[in-house]
Each structure stands twice: as structure tokens, then as C-alpha cells.
CSV table of C-alpha atoms and ligand atoms in Angstrom, one decimal:
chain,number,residue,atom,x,y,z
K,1,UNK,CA,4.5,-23.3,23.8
K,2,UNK,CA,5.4,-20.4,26.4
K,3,UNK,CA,7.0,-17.5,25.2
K,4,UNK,CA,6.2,-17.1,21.4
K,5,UNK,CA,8.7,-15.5,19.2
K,6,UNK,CA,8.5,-15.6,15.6
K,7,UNK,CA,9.8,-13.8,13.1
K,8,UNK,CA,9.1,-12.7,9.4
K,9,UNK,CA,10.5,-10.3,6.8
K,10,UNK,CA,8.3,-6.9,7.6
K,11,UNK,CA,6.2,-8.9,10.8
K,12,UNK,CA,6.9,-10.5,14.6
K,13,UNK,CA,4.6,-12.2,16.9
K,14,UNK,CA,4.8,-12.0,20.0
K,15,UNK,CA,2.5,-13.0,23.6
K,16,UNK,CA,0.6,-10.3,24.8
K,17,UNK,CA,1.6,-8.3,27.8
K,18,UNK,CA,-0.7,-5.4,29.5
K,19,UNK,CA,1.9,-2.9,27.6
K,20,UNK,CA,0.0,-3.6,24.7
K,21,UNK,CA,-3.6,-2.9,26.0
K,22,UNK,CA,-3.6,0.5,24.1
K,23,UNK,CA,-2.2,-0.7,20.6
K,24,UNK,CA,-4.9,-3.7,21.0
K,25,UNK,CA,-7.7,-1.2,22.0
K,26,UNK,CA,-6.9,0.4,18.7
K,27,UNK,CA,-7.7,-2.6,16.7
K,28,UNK,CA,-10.8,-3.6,18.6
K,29,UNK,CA,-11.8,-0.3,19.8
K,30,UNK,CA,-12.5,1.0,15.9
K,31,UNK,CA,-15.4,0.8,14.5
K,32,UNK,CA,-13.9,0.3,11.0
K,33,UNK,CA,-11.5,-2.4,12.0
K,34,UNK,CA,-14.8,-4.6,14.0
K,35,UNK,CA,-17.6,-3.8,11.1
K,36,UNK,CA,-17.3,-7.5,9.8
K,37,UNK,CA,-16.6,-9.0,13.6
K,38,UNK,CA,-19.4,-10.4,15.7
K,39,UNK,CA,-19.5,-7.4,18.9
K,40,UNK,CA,-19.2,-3.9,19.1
K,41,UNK,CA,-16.2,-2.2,19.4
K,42,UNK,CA,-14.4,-3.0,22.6
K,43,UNK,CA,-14.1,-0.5,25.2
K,44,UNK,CA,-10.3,-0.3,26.6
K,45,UNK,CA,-11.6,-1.5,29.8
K,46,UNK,CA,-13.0,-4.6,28.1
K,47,UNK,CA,-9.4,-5.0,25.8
K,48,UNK,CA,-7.6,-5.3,29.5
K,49,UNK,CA,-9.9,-7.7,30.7
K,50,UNK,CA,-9.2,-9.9,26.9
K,51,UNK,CA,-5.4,-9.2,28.0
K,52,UNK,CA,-5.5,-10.1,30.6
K,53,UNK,CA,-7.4,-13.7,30.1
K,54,UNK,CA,-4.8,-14.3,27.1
K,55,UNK,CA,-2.3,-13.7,29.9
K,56,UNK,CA,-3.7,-16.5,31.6
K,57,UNK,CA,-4.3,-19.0,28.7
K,58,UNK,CA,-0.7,-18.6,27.8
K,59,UNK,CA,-0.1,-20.0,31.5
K,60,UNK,CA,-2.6,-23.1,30.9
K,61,UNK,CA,-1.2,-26.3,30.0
K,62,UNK,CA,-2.0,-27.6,27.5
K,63,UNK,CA,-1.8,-24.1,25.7
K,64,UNK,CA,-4.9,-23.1,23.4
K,65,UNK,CA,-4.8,-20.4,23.3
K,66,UNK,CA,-2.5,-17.5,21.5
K,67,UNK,CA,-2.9,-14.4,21.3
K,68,UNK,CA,-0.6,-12.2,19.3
K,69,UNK,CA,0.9,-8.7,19.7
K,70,UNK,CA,1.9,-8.4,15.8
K,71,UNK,CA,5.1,-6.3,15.4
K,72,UNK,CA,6.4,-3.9,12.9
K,73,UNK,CA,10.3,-5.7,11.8
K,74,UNK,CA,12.0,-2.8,11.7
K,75,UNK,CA,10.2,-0.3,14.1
K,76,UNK,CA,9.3,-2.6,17.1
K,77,UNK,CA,6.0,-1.0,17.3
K,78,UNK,CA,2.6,-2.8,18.2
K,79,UNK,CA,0.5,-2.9,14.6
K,80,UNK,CA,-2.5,-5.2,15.2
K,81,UNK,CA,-3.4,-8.7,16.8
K,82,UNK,CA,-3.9,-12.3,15.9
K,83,UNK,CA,-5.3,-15.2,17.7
K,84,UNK,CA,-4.8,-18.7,17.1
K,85,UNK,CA,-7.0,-21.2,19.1
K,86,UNK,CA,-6.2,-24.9,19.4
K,87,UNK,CA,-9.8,-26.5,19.2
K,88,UNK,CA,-10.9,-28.5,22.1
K,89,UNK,CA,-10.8,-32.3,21.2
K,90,UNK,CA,-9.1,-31.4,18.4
K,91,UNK,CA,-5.5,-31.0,19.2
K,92,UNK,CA,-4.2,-30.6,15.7
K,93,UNK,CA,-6.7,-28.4,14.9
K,94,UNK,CA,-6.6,-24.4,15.4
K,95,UNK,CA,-8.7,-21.3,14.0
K,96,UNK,CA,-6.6,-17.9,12.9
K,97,UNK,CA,-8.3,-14.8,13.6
K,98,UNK,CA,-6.7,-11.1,13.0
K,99,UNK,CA,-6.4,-7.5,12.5
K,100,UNK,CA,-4.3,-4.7,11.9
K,101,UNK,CA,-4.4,-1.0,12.9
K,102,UNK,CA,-6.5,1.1,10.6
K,103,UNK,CA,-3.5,3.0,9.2
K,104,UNK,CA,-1.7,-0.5,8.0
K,105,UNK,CA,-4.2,-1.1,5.6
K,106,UNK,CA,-3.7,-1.9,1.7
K,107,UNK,CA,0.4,-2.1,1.9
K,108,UNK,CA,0.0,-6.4,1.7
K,109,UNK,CA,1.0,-6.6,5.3
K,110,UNK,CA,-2.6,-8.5,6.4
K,111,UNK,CA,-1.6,-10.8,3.4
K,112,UNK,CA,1.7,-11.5,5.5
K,113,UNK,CA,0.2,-11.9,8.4
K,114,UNK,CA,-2.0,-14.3,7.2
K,115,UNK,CA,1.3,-16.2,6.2
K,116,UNK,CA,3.1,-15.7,9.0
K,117,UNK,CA,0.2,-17.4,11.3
K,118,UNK,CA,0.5,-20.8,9.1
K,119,UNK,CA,4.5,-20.5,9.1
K,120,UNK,CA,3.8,-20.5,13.0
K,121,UNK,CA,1.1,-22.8,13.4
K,122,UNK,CA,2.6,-25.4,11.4
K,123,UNK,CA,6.0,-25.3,12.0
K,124,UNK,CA,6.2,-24.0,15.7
K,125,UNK,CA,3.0,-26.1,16.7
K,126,UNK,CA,3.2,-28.9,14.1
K,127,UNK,CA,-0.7,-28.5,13.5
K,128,UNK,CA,-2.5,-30.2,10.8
K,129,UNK,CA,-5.1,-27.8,9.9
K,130,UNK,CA,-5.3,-24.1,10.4
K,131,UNK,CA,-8.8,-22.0,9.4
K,132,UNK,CA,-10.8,-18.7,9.8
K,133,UNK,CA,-13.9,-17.6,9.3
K,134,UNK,CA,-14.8,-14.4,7.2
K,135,UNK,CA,-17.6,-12.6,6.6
K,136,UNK,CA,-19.0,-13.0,3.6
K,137,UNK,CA,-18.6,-9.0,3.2
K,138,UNK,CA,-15.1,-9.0,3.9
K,139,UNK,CA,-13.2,-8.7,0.8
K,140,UNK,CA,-9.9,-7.3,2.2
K,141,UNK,CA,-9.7,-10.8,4.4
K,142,UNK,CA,-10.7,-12.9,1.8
K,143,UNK,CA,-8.5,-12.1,-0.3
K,144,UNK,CA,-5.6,-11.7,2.3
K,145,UNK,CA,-6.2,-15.4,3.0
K,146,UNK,CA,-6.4,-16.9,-0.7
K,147,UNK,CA,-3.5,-15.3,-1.6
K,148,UNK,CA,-1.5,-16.6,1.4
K,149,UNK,CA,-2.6,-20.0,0.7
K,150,UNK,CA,-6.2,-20.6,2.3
K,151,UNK,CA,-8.4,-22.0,-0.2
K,152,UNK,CA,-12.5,-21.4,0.6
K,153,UNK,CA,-14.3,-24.5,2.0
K,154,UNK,CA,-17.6,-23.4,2.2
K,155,UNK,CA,-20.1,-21.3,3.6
K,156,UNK,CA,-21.8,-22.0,7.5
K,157,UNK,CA,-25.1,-20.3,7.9
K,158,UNK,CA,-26.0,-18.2,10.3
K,159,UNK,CA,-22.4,-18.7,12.0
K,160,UNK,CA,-22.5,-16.1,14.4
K,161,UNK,CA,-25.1,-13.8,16.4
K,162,UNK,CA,-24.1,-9.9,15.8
K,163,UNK,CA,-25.2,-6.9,17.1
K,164,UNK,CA,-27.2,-6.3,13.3
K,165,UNK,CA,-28.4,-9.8,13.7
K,166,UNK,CA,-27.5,-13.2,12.4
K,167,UNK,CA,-24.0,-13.5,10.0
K,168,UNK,CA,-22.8,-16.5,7.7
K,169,UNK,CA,-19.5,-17.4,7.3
K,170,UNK,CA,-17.0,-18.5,4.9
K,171,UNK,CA,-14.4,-20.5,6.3
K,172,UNK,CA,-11.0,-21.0,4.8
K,173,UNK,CA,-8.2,-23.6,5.6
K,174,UNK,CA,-4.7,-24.9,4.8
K,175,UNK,CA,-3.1,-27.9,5.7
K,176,UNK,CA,0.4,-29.0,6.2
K,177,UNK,CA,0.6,-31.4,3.5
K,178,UNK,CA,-0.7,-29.1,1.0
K,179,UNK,CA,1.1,-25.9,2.7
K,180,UNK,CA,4.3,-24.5,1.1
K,181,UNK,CA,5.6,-21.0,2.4
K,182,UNK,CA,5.1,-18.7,0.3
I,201,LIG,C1,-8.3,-8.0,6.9
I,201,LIG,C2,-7.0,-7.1,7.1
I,201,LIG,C3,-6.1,-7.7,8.2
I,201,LIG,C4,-6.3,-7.1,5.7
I,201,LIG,O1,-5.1,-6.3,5.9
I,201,LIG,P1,-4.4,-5.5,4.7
I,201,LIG,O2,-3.0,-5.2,5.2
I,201,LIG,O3,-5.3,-4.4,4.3
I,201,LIG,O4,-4.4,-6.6,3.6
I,201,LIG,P2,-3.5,-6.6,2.3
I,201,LIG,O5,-3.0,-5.2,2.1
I,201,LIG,O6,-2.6,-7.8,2.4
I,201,LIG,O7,-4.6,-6.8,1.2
I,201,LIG,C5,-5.2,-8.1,0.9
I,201,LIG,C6,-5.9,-7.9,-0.4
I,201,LIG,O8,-7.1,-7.2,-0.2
I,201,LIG,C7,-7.1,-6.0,-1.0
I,201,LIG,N1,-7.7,-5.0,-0.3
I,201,LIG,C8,-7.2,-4.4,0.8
I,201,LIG,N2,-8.1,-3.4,1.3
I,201,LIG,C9,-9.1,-3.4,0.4
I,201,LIG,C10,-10.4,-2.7,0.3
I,201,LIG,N3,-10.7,-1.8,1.2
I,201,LIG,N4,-11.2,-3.0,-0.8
I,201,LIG,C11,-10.9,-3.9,-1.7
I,201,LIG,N5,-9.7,-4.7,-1.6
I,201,LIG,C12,-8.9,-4.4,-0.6
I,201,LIG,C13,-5.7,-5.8,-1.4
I,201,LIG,O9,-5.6,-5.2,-2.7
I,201,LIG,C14,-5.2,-7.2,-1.5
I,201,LIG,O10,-5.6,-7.8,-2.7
I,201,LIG,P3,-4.5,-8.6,-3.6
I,201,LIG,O11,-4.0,-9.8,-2.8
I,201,LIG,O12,-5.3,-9.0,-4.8
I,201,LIG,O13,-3.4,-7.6,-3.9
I,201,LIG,C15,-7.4,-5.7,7.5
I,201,LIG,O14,-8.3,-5.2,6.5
I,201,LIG,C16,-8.1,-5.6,8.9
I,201,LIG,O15,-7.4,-5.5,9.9
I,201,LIG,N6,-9.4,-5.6,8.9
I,201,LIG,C17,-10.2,-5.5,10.1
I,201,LIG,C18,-10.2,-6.8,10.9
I,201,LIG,C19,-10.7,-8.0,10.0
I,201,LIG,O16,-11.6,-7.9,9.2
I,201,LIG,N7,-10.0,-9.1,10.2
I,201,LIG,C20,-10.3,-10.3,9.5
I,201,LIG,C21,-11.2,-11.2,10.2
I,201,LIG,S1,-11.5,-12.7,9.3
């Protein structure tokens, strides 16, 4: 799919363009906002080469990978970032990852976000399965996935390599026969 557009009550998605380089920078330039995430915090110079490699996947065919400028509904602004990969040999497969700018934080919007990813991966790319991967520290996403629907499947050890060492995760999913929008 080329040119994403989707729309929900309070949040939009949208492709990324190099307009957004500074409103991405401020998700994955913050400390706060990348404690839980496998790398430091990104310089801006590093968030315009990510841009500009999303730019690129957006152009691949088949498309794997999305990655999302997440919109305020009513003000139009930039507010965070999601990504949604297809997995490789896996073509109905995809993992979700996300965040929002520091000052979002608490008002239920990650908790739409969440919901707004499986409303798009299912019924825009008619996947099967969608999951992310948490850190077990990570309350705020934890709970921002169960309660949009993402039941816990388990725990991988020693998932990921980060700057503090090795990290499990806890991976969540939903699938399109057990999804209903919530
Ligand atoms: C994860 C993230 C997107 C959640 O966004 P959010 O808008 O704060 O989420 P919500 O307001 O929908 O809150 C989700 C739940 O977490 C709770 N919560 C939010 N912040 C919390 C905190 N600091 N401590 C405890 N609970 C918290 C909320 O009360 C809510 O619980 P409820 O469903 O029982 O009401 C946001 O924290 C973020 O961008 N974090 C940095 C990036 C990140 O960790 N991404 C996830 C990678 S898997």
C-alpha cells in the first residue's frame, strides 16, 4: 500500500515525509520516551537517516515496511510514530511498534493508538496476526496493548541487546478472527 491514510476519532496515520524529522526526533531523541527501547536516544541526524530509509521502504514493492507520522485529529500536528513491519516469509504477519511525544502521555491516546494500528493492519492490509514486543518494565505499554485488545503470549529471553545489556520481552498479539474494534 502507497500513500497511507487512516483515520480515527482523536488519531491519523500517515507516511513519513522529511517535514516530520523534528516531531520524530522528539520521540526518539528523549531519553524518557527510549528508556524501555533497545538504543540510545537518536541523534536528529540519525532520525533523518531512519526517514529517510522509511521513505524508501514505502517505495519497495512488496511494502514491509510502514512507518507512521501519528496525527493529532483536530490539530493536524505531528504527536509521535508507529511502525508496522510485515515479516519476511511471513506475509500475513506484521510487528507494531510506537511512541508518543512526552507531553501526550496518560490522556488514553497510546491506548488509541494501539487500536488504530490493528484497525489498519487488519483491515487496510488484511493481515492475520499483528504483535509487539514490550519490555517487561513497561507498564504504560502493557497496559496500552491489553486494553486495546492484545492479549500476552509469553515472555522471549534475552530478546534484545541494549546499551545496559541483555532485555527479555513480552510479546503481545491479536488476530483477525478474534479482533473486534473496540
Ligand atoms: C507506551 C505509550 C505509547 C503509552 O501512551 P499513553 O498515551 O501514555 O497511554 P495511555 O494513556 O493510553 O495509557 C495506557 C495505560 O497505561 C497507564 N499509564 C500511563 N502512564 C503510566 C505510568 N507512567 N505509570 C503507570 N501507568 C501508566 C494508563 O493509566 C493506562 O491504563 P488503563 O488502560 O488502565 O487506564 C507512551 O508511554 C510512550 O510513548 N512511551 C515511550 C515509547 C514506548 O515505550 N513505546 C512502547 C514500546 S512497546
Amino acid at each position: 500500500m502507497r500513500g497511507v491514510v487512516c483515520e480515527g476519532e482523536r488519531l491519523g496515520l500517515r507516511d513519513v515525509t522529511e517535514a516530520d524529522v523534528a516531531a520524530l526526533h522528539a520521540v526518539y531523541g528523549d531519553p524518557a520516551a527510549t528508556q524501555h527501547a533497545p538504543f540510545e536516544p537518536r541523534s536528529r541526524q540519525e532520525v533523518a537517516r531512519l526517514v529517510e530509509e522509511a521513505m524508501e521502504a514505502a517505495a519497495a514493492e512488496p511494502r514491509r515496511l510502514y512507518v507512521l507520522a501519528v496525527i493529532d485529529a483536530a490539530r493536524r500536528d505531528v504527536i509521535g510514530v508507529a511502525r508496522l513491519r510485515i515479516e519476511p516469509d511471513l506475509p500475513h504477519s506484521a510487528e507494531i511498534g510506537f511512541g508518543l511525544h512526552r507531553d501526550q502521555w496518560g490522556r488514553g491516546i497510546g491506548t488509541d493508538l494501539v487500536r488504530l494500528l490493528l484497525s489498519f493492519g487488519f483491515k487496510q492490509l488484511g493481515l492475520h496476526r499483528i504483535w509487539g514486543a514490550r519490555s517487561p518494565a513497561n507498564l504504560p505499554a502493557q497496559l496500552a496493548m491489553l486494553t486495546a485488545g492484545m492479549v500476552e503470549e509469553g515472555r522471549i529471553r534475552h530478546h534484545l541487546h541494549t546499551p545496559h545489556g541483555w532485555r527479555d520481552s513480552i510479546v503481545h498479539s491479536a488476530l483477525e478472527d478474534e479482533w473486534t474494534e473496540r
